[in-house]
Amino acid sequence: MAERRRTILDHRQNLLLRLLLLTFFSITGTTSSDGTEILRRYERVRFRSERLLASVSAGAAPPPLPSSSSSASSRVYHVTDYGADPTGKIDSTAAILRALSDAFRPPSNGSLITGIADLGGAEINLDGGSYLISSPIALPSSPAGNLKIHSGSLRASNNFPTNRYLIELWPSQSTSSFNYEYITLSSLMLDANYRAGGIAIVNSLRTLIQSCYIVHFASDGIWVQDGHETLISASFLGQHITAGADPGERSFSGTGIRIDGNDNSITDIVIFSAAIGIQIAGQANTITGVHCYNKATGFGGTGIYLKLPGLTQTRIVNCYLDYTGIVSEDPVQLYVSGSFFLGDANVVLKSVNGVIKAVDIVDNMFAGSGGGVDIVRLDETGGAFSSIDQVVVKRNSVNGMTVRSTAARASLKANGTNWTVDFSPVLLFPNRIDHVQYAMITSSGFPNHALRNVSANQVVIESDVAVQATVHVAVEQCQGSMA
């Protein structure tokens, strides 16, 4: 019995000490002149105290004392410690910006790329809360990096500015070639309240956006301008929260992801509503594992729009275009492979200046409604393609759509002196065959024969005498001089 009383006494003494420490770490350093922040910290202290008392009453040891961002050794900044309201009832913009301001004080003189201060892996922890904000969570203008913002939700208020984004790596002024480096945005839900955009990244280096859910954007879910090597992965984006067959699909607007820069990667992304799923206006970008079922092509939508005439340099691999297709302007160095196109979704090559070069659309699957939609279509409303080189469209699996290819084979059996093989229903480019191979098989003598004509995508073979024969013909378009 005496031992048990000593244990309870020790627990109570420990509890008193921990409560005093907790109160000190939670309230010390408050700066709110109206007492609001002090009241919030008091409520947190009261809640933690009740938990400690309950544990002691149950005869258990007190739980560990929570860490606090006020500790000199900690680089984890909890926005609730700055007065942010995790219930979303009160505007938390100022509190979150204060946490960011503290995090932007480098712990040392270290740097990343020249001119970018190393923040040492500092974290802005949203503590699983849902926060109302009335203006952008904009990183301070001082160039810095090695920072993570994570684990919570941000929702735009009804007076959020309509030309801005919820999170902005977009300083009001810049003195460096890059503004930020190695900023990670992770495990965030961003609700733009149909007023603004989700995330803006301007002139930043090696930014990561991962495991995010971005909805209700009016402009872009994510916008990247200039900079270098932004990686966007494992995230969901949609203007409207839906799972397909939405009655309001015709009115979807905005763009899920807009990239106006080079050398970025979009991987394992779902875009479930927007007018344009992904728009690219930059070189050497990679899109893999993306599922677009935003506004259908039949309603005027586009899954992936490549808007960089003349130097596309984009790879689209292992994607799922679901009733919404790909459009590429004057594609130069475009690779589309291993992707699935459903519901008459296709690839449209659009002429702007009439240039198309080094394009590979190979080894994809197309499934349609049987309405005769071409798997690859030339849009020459702005002028015909006049500079054509190294275009390969072949080895695609097609069901319910019209096959288009730059390579084709056919056989024709006839008794006579003329064999005309028509490839126009298959070949992509009109009146263009660059290469022909043929063989004639006959059991009635050894006639002289020759390829007599190639025009209108038809191949004509003639013999000097009438014979019963089968000709096998293979043709290719746009091989290029070195193919």
PDB file of C-alpha atoms in Angstrom, residues 255-420:
ATOM      1  CA  THR A 255      -6.606  23.889 -66.096  1.00  0.00           C
ATOM      2  CA  GLY A 256      -5.494  21.120 -63.770  1.00  0.00           C
ATOM      3  CA  ILE A 257      -1.732  21.618 -64.270  1.00  0.00           C
ATOM      4  CA  ARG A 258      -0.149  24.387 -66.371  1.00  0.00           C
ATOM      5  CA  ILE A 259       3.578  24.159 -67.055  1.00  0.00           C
ATOM      6  CA  ASP A 260       5.324  27.157 -68.634  1.00  0.00           C
ATOM      7  CA  GLY A 261       8.885  25.942 -68.257  1.00  0.00           C
ATOM      8  CA  ASN A 262      11.439  23.234 -68.995  1.00  0.00           C
ATOM      9  CA  ASP A 263      12.579  19.918 -67.491  1.00  0.00           C
ATOM     10  CA  ASN A 264       9.619  19.145 -65.228  1.00  0.00           C
ATOM     11  CA  SER A 265       7.983  15.820 -64.384  1.00  0.00           C
ATOM     12  CA  ILE A 266       4.317  14.944 -63.819  1.00  0.00           C
ATOM     13  CA  THR A 267       3.892  11.411 -62.470  1.00  0.00           C
ATOM     14  CA  ASP A 268       0.966   9.353 -61.126  1.00  0.00           C
ATOM     15  CA  ILE A 269      -1.617  12.151 -61.230  1.00  0.00           C
ATOM     16  CA  VAL A 270      -5.419  12.017 -61.540  1.00  0.00           C
ATOM     17  CA  ILE A 271      -7.217  15.025 -63.033  1.00  0.00           C
ATOM     18  CA  PHE A 272     -10.931  14.420 -62.618  1.00  0.00           C
ATOM     19  CA  SER A 273     -12.423  17.753 -63.686  1.00  0.00           C
ATOM     20  CA  ALA A 274     -11.181  20.807 -65.602  1.00  0.00           C
ATOM     21  CA  ALA A 275     -11.463  22.116 -69.161  1.00  0.00           C
ATOM     22  CA  ILE A 276      -7.810  21.169 -69.816  1.00  0.00           C
ATOM     23  CA  GLY A 277      -6.130  18.472 -67.786  1.00  0.00           C
ATOM     24  CA  ILE A 278      -2.484  19.415 -68.409  1.00  0.00           C
ATOM     25  CA  GLN A 279      -1.153  22.259 -70.556  1.00  0.00           C
ATOM     26  CA  ILE A 280       2.548  22.316 -71.415  1.00  0.00           C
ATOM     27  CA  ALA A 281       4.379  25.318 -72.886  1.00  0.00           C
ATOM     28  CA  GLY A 282       7.969  24.304 -72.244  1.00  0.00           C
ATOM     29  CA  GLN A 283      10.604  21.863 -73.430  1.00  0.00           C
ATOM     30  CA  ALA A 284      11.847  18.488 -72.201  1.00  0.00           C
ATOM     31  CA  ASN A 285       8.942  17.712 -69.862  1.00  0.00           C
ATOM     32  CA  THR A 286       7.822  14.190 -68.946  1.00  0.00           C
ATOM     33  CA  ILE A 287       4.271  12.982 -68.272  1.00  0.00           C
ATOM     34  CA  THR A 288       3.858   9.438 -66.955  1.00  0.00           C
ATOM     35  CA  GLY A 289       1.070   7.486 -65.296  1.00  0.00           C
ATOM     36  CA  VAL A 290      -1.489  10.295 -65.618  1.00  0.00           C
ATOM     37  CA  HIS A 291      -5.243   9.617 -65.698  1.00  0.00           C
ATOM     38  CA  CYS A 292      -7.222  12.470 -67.276  1.00  0.00           C
ATOM     39  CA  TYR A 293     -11.000  12.291 -67.179  1.00  0.00           C
ATOM     40  CA  ASN A 294     -11.667  15.995 -67.157  1.00  0.00           C
ATOM     41  CA  LYS A 295     -14.055  17.594 -69.693  1.00  0.00           C
ATOM     42  CA  ALA A 296     -14.584  15.153 -72.571  1.00  0.00           C
ATOM     43  CA  THR A 297     -13.362  16.002 -76.059  1.00  0.00           C
ATOM     44  CA  GLY A 298     -16.973  15.853 -77.241  1.00  0.00           C
ATOM     45  CA  PHE A 299     -17.769  18.727 -74.859  1.00  0.00           C
ATOM     46  CA  GLY A 300     -14.749  20.775 -75.942  1.00  0.00           C
ATOM     47  CA  GLY A 301     -12.229  19.552 -73.372  1.00  0.00           C
ATOM     48  CA  THR A 302      -8.618  18.429 -73.776  1.00  0.00           C
ATOM     49  CA  GLY A 303      -6.709  15.938 -71.654  1.00  0.00           C
ATOM     50  CA  ILE A 304      -3.166  17.076 -72.486  1.00  0.00           C
ATOM     51  CA  TYR A 305      -2.475  20.188 -74.574  1.00  0.00           C
ATOM     52  CA  LEU A 306       1.071  20.757 -75.814  1.00  0.00           C
ATOM     53  CA  LYS A 307       1.320  24.429 -76.715  1.00  0.00           C
ATOM     54  CA  LEU A 308       4.896  24.941 -77.839  1.00  0.00           C
ATOM     55  CA  PRO A 309       4.958  24.961 -81.645  1.00  0.00           C
ATOM     56  CA  GLY A 310       8.250  23.871 -83.130  1.00  0.00           C
ATOM     57  CA  LEU A 311      10.118  22.436 -80.144  1.00  0.00           C
ATOM     58  CA  THR A 312       7.837  20.174 -78.115  1.00  0.00           C
ATOM     59  CA  GLN A 313      10.345  17.687 -76.658  1.00  0.00           C
ATOM     60  CA  THR A 314       7.688  16.015 -74.537  1.00  0.00           C
ATOM     61  CA  ARG A 315       7.321  12.360 -73.529  1.00  0.00           C
ATOM     62  CA  ILE A 316       3.863  11.007 -72.644  1.00  0.00           C
ATOM     63  CA  VAL A 317       4.154   7.437 -71.400  1.00  0.00           C
ATOM     64  CA  ASN A 318       1.778   4.950 -69.731  1.00  0.00           C
ATOM     65  CA  CYS A 319      -1.086   7.429 -69.375  1.00  0.00           C
ATOM     66  CA  TYR A 320      -4.864   6.972 -69.461  1.00  0.00           C
ATOM     67  CA  LEU A 321      -6.782   9.452 -71.606  1.00  0.00           C
ATOM     68  CA  ASP A 322     -10.401   8.854 -70.618  1.00  0.00           C
ATOM     69  CA  TYR A 323     -12.806  10.423 -73.169  1.00  0.00           C
ATOM     70  CA  THR A 324     -10.401  13.354 -73.499  1.00  0.00           C
ATOM     71  CA  GLY A 325      -7.408  13.349 -75.821  1.00  0.00           C
ATOM     72  CA  ILE A 326      -4.052  14.909 -76.646  1.00  0.00           C
ATOM     73  CA  VAL A 327      -3.517  18.008 -78.811  1.00  0.00           C
ATOM     74  CA  SER A 328      -0.021  19.049 -79.919  1.00  0.00           C
ATOM     75  CA  GLU A 329       0.787  22.182 -81.924  1.00  0.00           C
ATOM     76  CA  ASP A 330       3.523  21.809 -84.583  1.00  0.00           C
ATOM     77  CA  PRO A 331       5.049  18.858 -82.711  1.00  0.00           C
ATOM     78  CA  VAL A 332       8.797  18.488 -82.883  1.00  0.00           C
ATOM     79  CA  GLN A 333      10.247  15.596 -80.856  1.00  0.00           C
ATOM     80  CA  LEU A 334       7.053  14.224 -79.348  1.00  0.00           C
ATOM     81  CA  TYR A 335       6.846  10.688 -77.961  1.00  0.00           C
ATOM     82  CA  VAL A 336       3.523   9.054 -77.020  1.00  0.00           C
ATOM     83  CA  SER A 337       3.724   5.411 -75.992  1.00  0.00           C
ATOM     84  CA  GLY A 338       2.138   2.732 -73.833  1.00  0.00           C
ATOM     85  CA  SER A 339      -0.999   4.793 -73.195  1.00  0.00           C
ATOM     86  CA  PHE A 340      -4.710   3.912 -73.227  1.00  0.00           C
ATOM     87  CA  PHE A 341      -7.254   6.105 -75.033  1.00  0.00           C
ATOM     88  CA  LEU A 342     -10.883   5.392 -74.127  1.00  0.00           C
ATOM     89  CA  GLY A 343     -14.163   6.702 -75.542  1.00  0.00           C
ATOM     90  CA  ASP A 344     -12.903   8.002 -78.915  1.00  0.00           C
ATOM     91  CA  ALA A 345     -10.053   9.916 -77.221  1.00  0.00           C
ATOM     92  CA  ASN A 346      -7.296  10.416 -79.759  1.00  0.00           C
ATOM     93  CA  VAL A 347      -4.170  12.388 -80.680  1.00  0.00           C
ATOM     94  CA  VAL A 348      -4.603  15.581 -82.710  1.00  0.00           C
ATOM     95  CA  LEU A 349      -1.534  17.052 -84.439  1.00  0.00           C
ATOM     96  CA  LYS A 350      -2.336  20.709 -85.064  1.00  0.00           C
ATOM     97  CA  SER A 351      -0.597  22.798 -87.713  1.00  0.00           C
ATOM     98  CA  VAL A 352       0.404  26.315 -86.668  1.00  0.00           C
ATOM     99  CA  ASN A 353       3.433  26.965 -88.879  1.00  0.00           C
ATOM    100  CA  GLY A 354       3.164  23.709 -90.827  1.00  0.00           C
ATOM    101  CA  VAL A 355       6.024  21.884 -89.076  1.00  0.00           C
ATOM    102  CA  ILE A 356       5.958  18.290 -87.842  1.00  0.00           C
ATOM    103  CA  LYS A 357       9.163  16.395 -87.137  1.00  0.00           C
ATOM    104  CA  ALA A 358      10.505  13.486 -85.064  1.00  0.00           C
ATOM    105  CA  VAL A 359       7.139  12.330 -83.736  1.00  0.00           C
ATOM    106  CA  ASP A 360       6.592   8.799 -82.414  1.00  0.00           C
ATOM    107  CA  ILE A 361       3.077   7.583 -81.544  1.00  0.00           C
ATOM    108  CA  VAL A 362       3.570   3.884 -80.993  1.00  0.00           C
ATOM    109  CA  ASP A 363       2.370   0.907 -78.951  1.00  0.00           C
ATOM    110  CA  ASN A 364      -0.792   2.530 -77.577  1.00  0.00           C
ATOM    111  CA  MET A 365      -4.340   1.163 -77.148  1.00  0.00           C
ATOM    112  CA  PHE A 366      -7.395   2.951 -78.553  1.00  0.00           C
ATOM    113  CA  ALA A 367     -11.004   1.997 -77.751  1.00  0.00           C
ATOM    114  CA  GLY A 368     -13.957   3.869 -79.227  1.00  0.00           C
ATOM    115  CA  SER A 369     -17.653   3.773 -79.982  1.00  0.00           C
ATOM    116  CA  GLY A 370     -17.413   2.603 -83.581  1.00  0.00           C
ATOM    117  CA  GLY A 371     -18.176   6.046 -84.983  1.00  0.00           C
ATOM    118  CA  GLY A 372     -15.151   6.208 -87.269  1.00  0.00           C
ATOM    119  CA  VAL A 373     -12.973   8.544 -85.207  1.00  0.00           C
ATOM    120  CA  ASP A 374      -9.310   8.478 -86.310  1.00  0.00           C
ATOM    121  CA  ILE A 375      -6.842   7.437 -83.613  1.00  0.00           C
ATOM    122  CA  VAL A 376      -4.490  10.173 -84.882  1.00  0.00           C
ATOM    123  CA  ARG A 377      -5.846  13.190 -86.734  1.00  0.00           C
ATOM    124  CA  LEU A 378      -4.217  16.082 -88.575  1.00  0.00           C
ATOM    125  CA  ASP A 379      -5.743  19.482 -87.812  1.00  0.00           C
ATOM    126  CA  GLU A 380      -4.737  21.629 -90.778  1.00  0.00           C
ATOM    127  CA  THR A 381      -7.366  24.344 -90.381  1.00  0.00           C
ATOM    128  CA  GLY A 382      -4.517  26.808 -89.781  1.00  0.00           C
ATOM    129  CA  GLY A 383      -2.636  25.650 -92.882  1.00  0.00           C
ATOM    130  CA  ALA A 384      -1.299  22.359 -94.209  1.00  0.00           C
ATOM    131  CA  PHE A 385       1.765  20.649 -92.793  1.00  0.00           C
ATOM    132  CA  SER A 386       4.499  21.540 -95.266  1.00  0.00           C
ATOM    133  CA  SER A 387       7.655  20.505 -93.379  1.00  0.00           C
ATOM    134  CA  ILE A 388       7.277  16.823 -92.508  1.00  0.00           C
ATOM    135  CA  ASP A 389      10.081  14.522 -91.369  1.00  0.00           C
ATOM    136  CA  GLN A 390      10.563  11.416 -89.215  1.00  0.00           C
ATOM    137  CA  VAL A 391       6.958  10.835 -88.185  1.00  0.00           C
ATOM    138  CA  VAL A 392       6.200   7.308 -86.963  1.00  0.00           C
ATOM    139  CA  VAL A 393       2.651   6.218 -86.125  1.00  0.00           C
ATOM    140  CA  LYS A 394       2.352   2.443 -85.930  1.00  0.00           C
ATOM    141  CA  ARG A 395       1.941  -0.704 -83.802  1.00  0.00           C
ATOM    142  CA  ASN A 396      -1.154   0.713 -82.090  1.00  0.00           C
ATOM    143  CA  SER A 397      -3.966  -1.593 -80.914  1.00  0.00           C
ATOM    144  CA  VAL A 398      -7.357  -0.297 -82.091  1.00  0.00           C
ATOM    145  CA  ASN A 399     -10.962  -1.256 -81.342  1.00  0.00           C
ATOM    146  CA  GLY A 400     -13.966   0.797 -82.449  1.00  0.00           C
ATOM    147  CA  MET A 401     -11.898   3.570 -84.064  1.00  0.00           C
ATOM    148  CA  THR A 402     -10.228   4.158 -87.420  1.00  0.00           C
ATOM    149  CA  VAL A 403      -6.597   3.125 -87.677  1.00  0.00           C
ATOM    150  CA  ARG A 404      -4.180   5.770 -88.907  1.00  0.00           C
ATOM    151  CA  SER A 405      -0.543   4.925 -89.472  1.00  0.00           C
ATOM    152  CA  THR A 406       2.581   5.997 -91.305  1.00  0.00           C
ATOM    153  CA  ALA A 407       3.354   2.385 -92.216  1.00  0.00           C
ATOM    154  CA  ALA A 408       1.047  -0.179 -93.800  1.00  0.00           C
ATOM    155  CA  ARG A 409       1.005  -3.545 -95.527  1.00  0.00           C
ATOM    156  CA  ALA A 410      -1.535  -5.090 -97.896  1.00  0.00           C
ATOM    157  CA  SER A 411      -1.949  -7.973-100.329  1.00  0.00           C
ATOM    158  CA  LEU A 412      -3.996  -8.142-103.547  1.00  0.00           C
ATOM    159  CA  LYS A 413      -4.765 -11.201-105.670  1.00  0.00           C
ATOM    160  CA  ALA A 414      -5.872 -10.707-109.284  1.00  0.00           C
ATOM    161  CA  ASN A 415      -5.685 -12.099-112.829  1.00  0.00           C
ATOM    162  CA  GLY A 416      -4.471  -9.474-115.242  1.00  0.00           C
ATOM    163  CA  THR A 417      -1.731  -6.945-115.834  1.00  0.00           C
ATOM    164  CA  ASN A 418      -2.569  -4.328-113.190  1.00  0.00           C
ATOM    165  CA  TRP A 419      -2.650  -4.422-109.382  1.00  0.00           C
ATOM    166  CA  THR A 420      -3.740  -1.219-107.601  1.00  0.00           C
TER     167      THR A 420
END
